[in-house]
Tab-separated table of N, CA and C in Angstrom:
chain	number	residue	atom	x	y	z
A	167	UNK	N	53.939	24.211	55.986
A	167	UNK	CA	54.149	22.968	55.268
A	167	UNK	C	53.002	22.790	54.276
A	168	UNK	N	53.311	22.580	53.036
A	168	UNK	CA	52.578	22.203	52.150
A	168	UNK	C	51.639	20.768	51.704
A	169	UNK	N	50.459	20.372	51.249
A	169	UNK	CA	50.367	18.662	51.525
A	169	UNK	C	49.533	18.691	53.129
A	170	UNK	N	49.095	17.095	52.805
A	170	UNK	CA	47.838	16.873	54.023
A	170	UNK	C	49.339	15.875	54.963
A	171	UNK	N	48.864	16.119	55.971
A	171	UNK	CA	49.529	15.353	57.577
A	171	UNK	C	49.955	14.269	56.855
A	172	UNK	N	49.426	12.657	56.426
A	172	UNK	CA	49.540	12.104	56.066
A	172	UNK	C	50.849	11.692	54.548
A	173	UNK	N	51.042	12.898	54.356
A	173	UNK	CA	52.214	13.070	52.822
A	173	UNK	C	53.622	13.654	53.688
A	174	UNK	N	53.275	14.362	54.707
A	174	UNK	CA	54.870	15.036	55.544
A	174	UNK	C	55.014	14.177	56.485
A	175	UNK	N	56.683	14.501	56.470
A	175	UNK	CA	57.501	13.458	57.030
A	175	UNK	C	58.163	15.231	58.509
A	176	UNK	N	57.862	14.371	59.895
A	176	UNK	CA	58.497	15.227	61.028
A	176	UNK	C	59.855	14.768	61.559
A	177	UNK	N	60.518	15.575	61.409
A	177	UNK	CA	61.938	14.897	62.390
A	177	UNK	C	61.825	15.812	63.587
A	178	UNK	N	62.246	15.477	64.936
A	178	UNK	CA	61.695	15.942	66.267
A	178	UNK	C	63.203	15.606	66.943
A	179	UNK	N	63.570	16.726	67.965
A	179	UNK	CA	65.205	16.503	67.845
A	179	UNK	C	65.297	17.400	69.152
A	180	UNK	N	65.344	16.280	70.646
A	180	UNK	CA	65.637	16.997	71.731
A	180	UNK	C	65.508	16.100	72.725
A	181	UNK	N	66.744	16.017	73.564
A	181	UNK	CA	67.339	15.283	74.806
A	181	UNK	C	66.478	14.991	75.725
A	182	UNK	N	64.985	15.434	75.850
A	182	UNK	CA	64.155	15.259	76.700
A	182	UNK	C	63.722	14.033	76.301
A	183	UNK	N	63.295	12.789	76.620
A	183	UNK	CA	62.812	11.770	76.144
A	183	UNK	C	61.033	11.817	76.282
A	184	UNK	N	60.583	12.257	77.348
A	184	UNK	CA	59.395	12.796	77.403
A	184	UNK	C	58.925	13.397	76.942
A	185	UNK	N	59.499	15.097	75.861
A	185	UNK	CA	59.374	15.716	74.989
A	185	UNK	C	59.178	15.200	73.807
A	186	UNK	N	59.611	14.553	73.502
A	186	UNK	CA	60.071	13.599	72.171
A	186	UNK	C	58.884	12.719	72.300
A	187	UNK	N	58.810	11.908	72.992
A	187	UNK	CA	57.577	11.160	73.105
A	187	UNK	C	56.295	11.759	73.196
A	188	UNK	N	55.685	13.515	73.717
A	188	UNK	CA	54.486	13.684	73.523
A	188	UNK	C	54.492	14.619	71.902
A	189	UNK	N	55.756	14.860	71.958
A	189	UNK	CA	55.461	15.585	70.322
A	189	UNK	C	55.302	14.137	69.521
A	190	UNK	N	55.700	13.416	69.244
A	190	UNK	CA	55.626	12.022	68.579
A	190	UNK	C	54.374	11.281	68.414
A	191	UNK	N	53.425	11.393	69.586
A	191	UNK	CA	52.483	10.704	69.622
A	191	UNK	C	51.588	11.920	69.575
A	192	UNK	N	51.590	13.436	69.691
A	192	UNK	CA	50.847	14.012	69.089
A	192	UNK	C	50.660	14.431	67.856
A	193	UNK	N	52.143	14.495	66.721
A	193	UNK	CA	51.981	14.322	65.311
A	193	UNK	C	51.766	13.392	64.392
A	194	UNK	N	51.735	12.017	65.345
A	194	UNK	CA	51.409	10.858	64.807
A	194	UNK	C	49.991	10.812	64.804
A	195	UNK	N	49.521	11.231	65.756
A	195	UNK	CA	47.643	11.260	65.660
A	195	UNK	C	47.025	12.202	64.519
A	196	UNK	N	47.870	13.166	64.616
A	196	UNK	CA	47.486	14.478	63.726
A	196	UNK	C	47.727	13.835	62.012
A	197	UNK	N	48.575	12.634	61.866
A	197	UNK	CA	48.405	11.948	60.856
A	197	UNK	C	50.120	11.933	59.992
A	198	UNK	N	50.747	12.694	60.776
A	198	UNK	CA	52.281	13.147	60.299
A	198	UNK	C	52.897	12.114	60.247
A	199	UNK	N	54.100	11.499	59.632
A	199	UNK	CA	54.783	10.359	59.756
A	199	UNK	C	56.145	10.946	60.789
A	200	UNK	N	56.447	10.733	61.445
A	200	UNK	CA	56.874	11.315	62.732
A	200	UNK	C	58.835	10.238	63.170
A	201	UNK	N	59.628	10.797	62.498
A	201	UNK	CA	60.943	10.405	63.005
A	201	UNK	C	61.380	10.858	64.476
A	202	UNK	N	62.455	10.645	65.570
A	202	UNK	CA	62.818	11.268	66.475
A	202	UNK	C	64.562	10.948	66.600
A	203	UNK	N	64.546	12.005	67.520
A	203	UNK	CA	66.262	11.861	67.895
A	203	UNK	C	66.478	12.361	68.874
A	204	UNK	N	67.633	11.974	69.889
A	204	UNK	CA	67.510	12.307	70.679
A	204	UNK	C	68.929	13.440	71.086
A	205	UNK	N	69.730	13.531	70.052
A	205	UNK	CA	71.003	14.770	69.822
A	205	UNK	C	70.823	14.929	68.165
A	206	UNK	N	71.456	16.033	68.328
A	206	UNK	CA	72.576	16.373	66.883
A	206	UNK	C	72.870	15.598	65.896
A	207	UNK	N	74.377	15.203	66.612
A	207	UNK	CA	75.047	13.954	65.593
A	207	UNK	C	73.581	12.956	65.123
A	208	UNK	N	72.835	12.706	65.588
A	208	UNK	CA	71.913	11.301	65.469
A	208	UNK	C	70.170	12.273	64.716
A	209	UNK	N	70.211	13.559	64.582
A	209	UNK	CA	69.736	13.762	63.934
A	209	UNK	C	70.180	14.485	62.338
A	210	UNK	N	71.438	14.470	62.373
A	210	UNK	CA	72.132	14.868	61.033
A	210	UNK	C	72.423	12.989	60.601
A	211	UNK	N	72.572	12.359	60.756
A	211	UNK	CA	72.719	11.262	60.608
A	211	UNK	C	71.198	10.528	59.676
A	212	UNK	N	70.165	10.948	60.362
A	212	UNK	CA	68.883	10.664	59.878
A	212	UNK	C	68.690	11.693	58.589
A	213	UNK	N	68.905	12.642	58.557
A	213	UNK	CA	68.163	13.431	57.789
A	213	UNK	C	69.223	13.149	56.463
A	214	UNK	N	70.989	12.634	56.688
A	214	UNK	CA	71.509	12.393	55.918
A	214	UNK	C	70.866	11.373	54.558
A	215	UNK	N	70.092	10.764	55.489
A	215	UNK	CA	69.255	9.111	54.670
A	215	UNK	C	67.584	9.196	54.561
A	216	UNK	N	67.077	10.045	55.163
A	216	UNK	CA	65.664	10.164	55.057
A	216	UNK	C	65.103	11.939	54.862
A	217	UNK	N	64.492	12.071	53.977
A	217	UNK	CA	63.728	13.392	53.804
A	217	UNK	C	62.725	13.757	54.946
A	218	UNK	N	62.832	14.762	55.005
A	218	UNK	CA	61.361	15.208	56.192
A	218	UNK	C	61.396	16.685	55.543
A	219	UNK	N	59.911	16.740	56.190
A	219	UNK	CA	59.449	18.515	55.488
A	219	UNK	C	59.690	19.340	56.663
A	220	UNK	N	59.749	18.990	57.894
A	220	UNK	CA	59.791	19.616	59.003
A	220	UNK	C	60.991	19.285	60.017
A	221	UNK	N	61.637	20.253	60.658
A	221	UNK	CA	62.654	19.301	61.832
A	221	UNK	C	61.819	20.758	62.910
A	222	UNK	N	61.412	20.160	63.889
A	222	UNK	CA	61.487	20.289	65.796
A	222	UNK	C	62.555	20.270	66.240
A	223	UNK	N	63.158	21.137	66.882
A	223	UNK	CA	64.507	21.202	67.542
A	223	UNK	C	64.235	21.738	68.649
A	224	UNK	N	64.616	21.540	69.723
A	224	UNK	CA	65.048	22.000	70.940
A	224	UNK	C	66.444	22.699	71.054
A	225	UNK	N	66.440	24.155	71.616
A	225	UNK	CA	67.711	24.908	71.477
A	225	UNK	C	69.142	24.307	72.369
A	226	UNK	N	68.713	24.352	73.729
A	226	UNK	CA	69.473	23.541	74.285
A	226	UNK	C	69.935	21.890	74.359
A	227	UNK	N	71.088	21.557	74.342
A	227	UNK	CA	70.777	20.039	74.124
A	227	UNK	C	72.630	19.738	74.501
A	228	UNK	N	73.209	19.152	75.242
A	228	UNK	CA	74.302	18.180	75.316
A	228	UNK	C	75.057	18.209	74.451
A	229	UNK	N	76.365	19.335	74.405
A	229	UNK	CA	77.376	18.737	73.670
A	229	UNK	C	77.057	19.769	72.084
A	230	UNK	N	75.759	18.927	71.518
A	230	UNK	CA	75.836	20.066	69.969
A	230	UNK	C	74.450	20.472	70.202
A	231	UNK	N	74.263	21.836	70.050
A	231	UNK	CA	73.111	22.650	70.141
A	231	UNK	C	71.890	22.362	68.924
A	232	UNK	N	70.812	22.887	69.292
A	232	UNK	CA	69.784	22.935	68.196
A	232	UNK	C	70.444	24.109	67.412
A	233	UNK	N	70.980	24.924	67.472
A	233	UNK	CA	71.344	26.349	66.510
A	233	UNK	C	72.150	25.470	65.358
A	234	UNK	N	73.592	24.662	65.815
A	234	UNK	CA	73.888	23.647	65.124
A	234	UNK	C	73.149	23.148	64.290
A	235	UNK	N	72.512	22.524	64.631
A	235	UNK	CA	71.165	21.898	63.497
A	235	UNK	C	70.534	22.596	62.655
A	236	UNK	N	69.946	23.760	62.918
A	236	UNK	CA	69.888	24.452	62.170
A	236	UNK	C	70.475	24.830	61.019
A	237	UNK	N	71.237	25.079	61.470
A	237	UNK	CA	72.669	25.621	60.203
A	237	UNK	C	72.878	24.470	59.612
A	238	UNK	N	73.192	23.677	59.833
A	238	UNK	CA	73.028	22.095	58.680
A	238	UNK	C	71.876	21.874	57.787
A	239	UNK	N	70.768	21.941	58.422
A	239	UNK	CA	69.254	22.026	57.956
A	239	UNK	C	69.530	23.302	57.063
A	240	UNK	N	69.717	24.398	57.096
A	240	UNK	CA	69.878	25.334	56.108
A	240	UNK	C	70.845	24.643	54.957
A	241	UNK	N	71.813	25.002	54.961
A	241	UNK	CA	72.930	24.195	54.340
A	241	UNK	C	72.561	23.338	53.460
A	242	UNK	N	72.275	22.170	53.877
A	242	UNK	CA	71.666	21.310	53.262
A	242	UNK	C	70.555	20.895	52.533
A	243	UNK	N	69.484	21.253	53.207
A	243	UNK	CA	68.531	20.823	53.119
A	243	UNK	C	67.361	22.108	52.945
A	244	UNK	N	67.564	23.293	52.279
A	244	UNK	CA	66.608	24.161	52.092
A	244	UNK	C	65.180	23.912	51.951
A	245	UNK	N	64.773	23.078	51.627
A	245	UNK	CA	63.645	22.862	51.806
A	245	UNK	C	62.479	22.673	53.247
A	246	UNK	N	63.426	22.324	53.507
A	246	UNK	CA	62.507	21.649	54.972
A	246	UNK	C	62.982	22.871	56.029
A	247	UNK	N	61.752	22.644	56.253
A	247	UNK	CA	61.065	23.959	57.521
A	247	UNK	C	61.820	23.478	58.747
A	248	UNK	N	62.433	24.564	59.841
A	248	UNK	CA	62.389	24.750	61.111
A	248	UNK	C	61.732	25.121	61.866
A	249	UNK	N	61.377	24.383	63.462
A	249	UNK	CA	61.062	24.856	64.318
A	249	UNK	C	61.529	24.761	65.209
A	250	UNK	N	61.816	25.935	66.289
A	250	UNK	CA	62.671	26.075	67.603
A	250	UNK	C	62.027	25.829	68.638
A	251	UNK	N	62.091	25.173	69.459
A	251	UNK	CA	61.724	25.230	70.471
A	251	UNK	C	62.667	25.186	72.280
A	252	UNK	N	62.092	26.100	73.398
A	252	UNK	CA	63.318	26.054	74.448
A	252	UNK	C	62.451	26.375	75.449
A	253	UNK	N	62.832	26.043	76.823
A	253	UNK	CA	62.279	26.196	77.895
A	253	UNK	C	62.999	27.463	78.499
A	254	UNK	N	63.755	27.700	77.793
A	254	UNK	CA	64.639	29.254	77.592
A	254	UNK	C	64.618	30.086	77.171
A	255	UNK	N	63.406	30.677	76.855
A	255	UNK	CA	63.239	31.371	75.569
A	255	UNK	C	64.213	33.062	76.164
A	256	UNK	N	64.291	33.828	74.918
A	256	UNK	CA	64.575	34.899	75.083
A	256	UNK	C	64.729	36.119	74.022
A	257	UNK	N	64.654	37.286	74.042
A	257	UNK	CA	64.808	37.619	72.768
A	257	UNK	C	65.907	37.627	71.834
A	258	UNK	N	67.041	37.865	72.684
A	258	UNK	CA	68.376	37.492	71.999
A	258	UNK	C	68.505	35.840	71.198
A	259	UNK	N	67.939	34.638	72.093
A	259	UNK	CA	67.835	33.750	71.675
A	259	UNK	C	66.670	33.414	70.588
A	260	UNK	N	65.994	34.371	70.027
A	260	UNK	CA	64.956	33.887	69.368
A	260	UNK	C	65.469	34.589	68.471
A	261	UNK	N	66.449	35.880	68.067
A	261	UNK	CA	66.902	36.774	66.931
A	261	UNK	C	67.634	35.657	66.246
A	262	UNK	N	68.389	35.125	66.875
A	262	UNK	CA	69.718	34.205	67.033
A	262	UNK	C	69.417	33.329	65.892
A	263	UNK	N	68.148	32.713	66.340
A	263	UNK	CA	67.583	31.545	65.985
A	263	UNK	C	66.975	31.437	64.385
A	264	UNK	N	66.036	32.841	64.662
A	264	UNK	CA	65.428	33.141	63.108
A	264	UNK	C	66.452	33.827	61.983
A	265	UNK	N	67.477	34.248	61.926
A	265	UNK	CA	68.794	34.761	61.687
A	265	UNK	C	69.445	33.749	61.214
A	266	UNK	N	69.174	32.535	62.205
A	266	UNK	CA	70.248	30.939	61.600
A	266	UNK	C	69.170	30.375	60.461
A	267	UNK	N	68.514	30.642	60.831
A	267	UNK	CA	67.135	29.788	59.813
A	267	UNK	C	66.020	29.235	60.360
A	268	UNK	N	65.515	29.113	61.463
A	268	UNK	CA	64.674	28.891	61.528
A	268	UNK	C	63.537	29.661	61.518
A	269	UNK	N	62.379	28.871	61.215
A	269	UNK	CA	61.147	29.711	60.889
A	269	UNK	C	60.507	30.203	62.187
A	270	UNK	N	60.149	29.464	62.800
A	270	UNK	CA	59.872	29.622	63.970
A	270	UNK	C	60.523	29.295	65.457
A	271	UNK	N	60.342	30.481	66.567
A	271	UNK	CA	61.042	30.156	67.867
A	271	UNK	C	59.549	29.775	69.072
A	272	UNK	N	59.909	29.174	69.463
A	272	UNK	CA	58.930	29.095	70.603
A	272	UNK	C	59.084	28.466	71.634
């Protein structure tokens, strides 16, 4: 990401509510302006109306996947960076992932 903490906008996008809340309050300290969501639909919904330089995704998630998101975030929105994140990791799932667009798996 290009620009100081303070100029980027984070969108953070995963069913864990606890997840969401320590990434939130750790990019908010770091100085990031920090959106959240807690699915899919409700983070294509946000990004429809607000810019961010970054989306956080979680791979697994209820119903519509982070890979989903991805591919919208491509689609749409070339600019703004992906990051994957899963308590699943794997290599098939991380080819998968950087292949759909995201920059990073972890």
């Amino acid at each position: 990401m290009v620009g100081s903490p303070g100029t980027q906008s984070v969108l953070v996008v995963d069913d864990a509510l606890d997840t969401v809340e320590v990434l939130r309050r750790n990019l908010t300290a770091q100085g990031y302006n920090v959106f959240t969501a807690t699915s899919v639909p409700q983070a294509v919904s946000l990004l429809d109306r607000t810019h961010v330089d970054l989306v956080i995704t979680d791979l697994r998630m209820p119903k519509v996947g982070g890979l989903e998101l991805v591919r919208y975030v491509r689609e749409n929105l070339r600019d703004t960076e992906i990051i994957m994140v899963t308590g699943y990791a794997s290599i098939g799932g991380a080819v998968q992932a950087v292949k759909t667009g995201a920059e990073e798996y972890l």
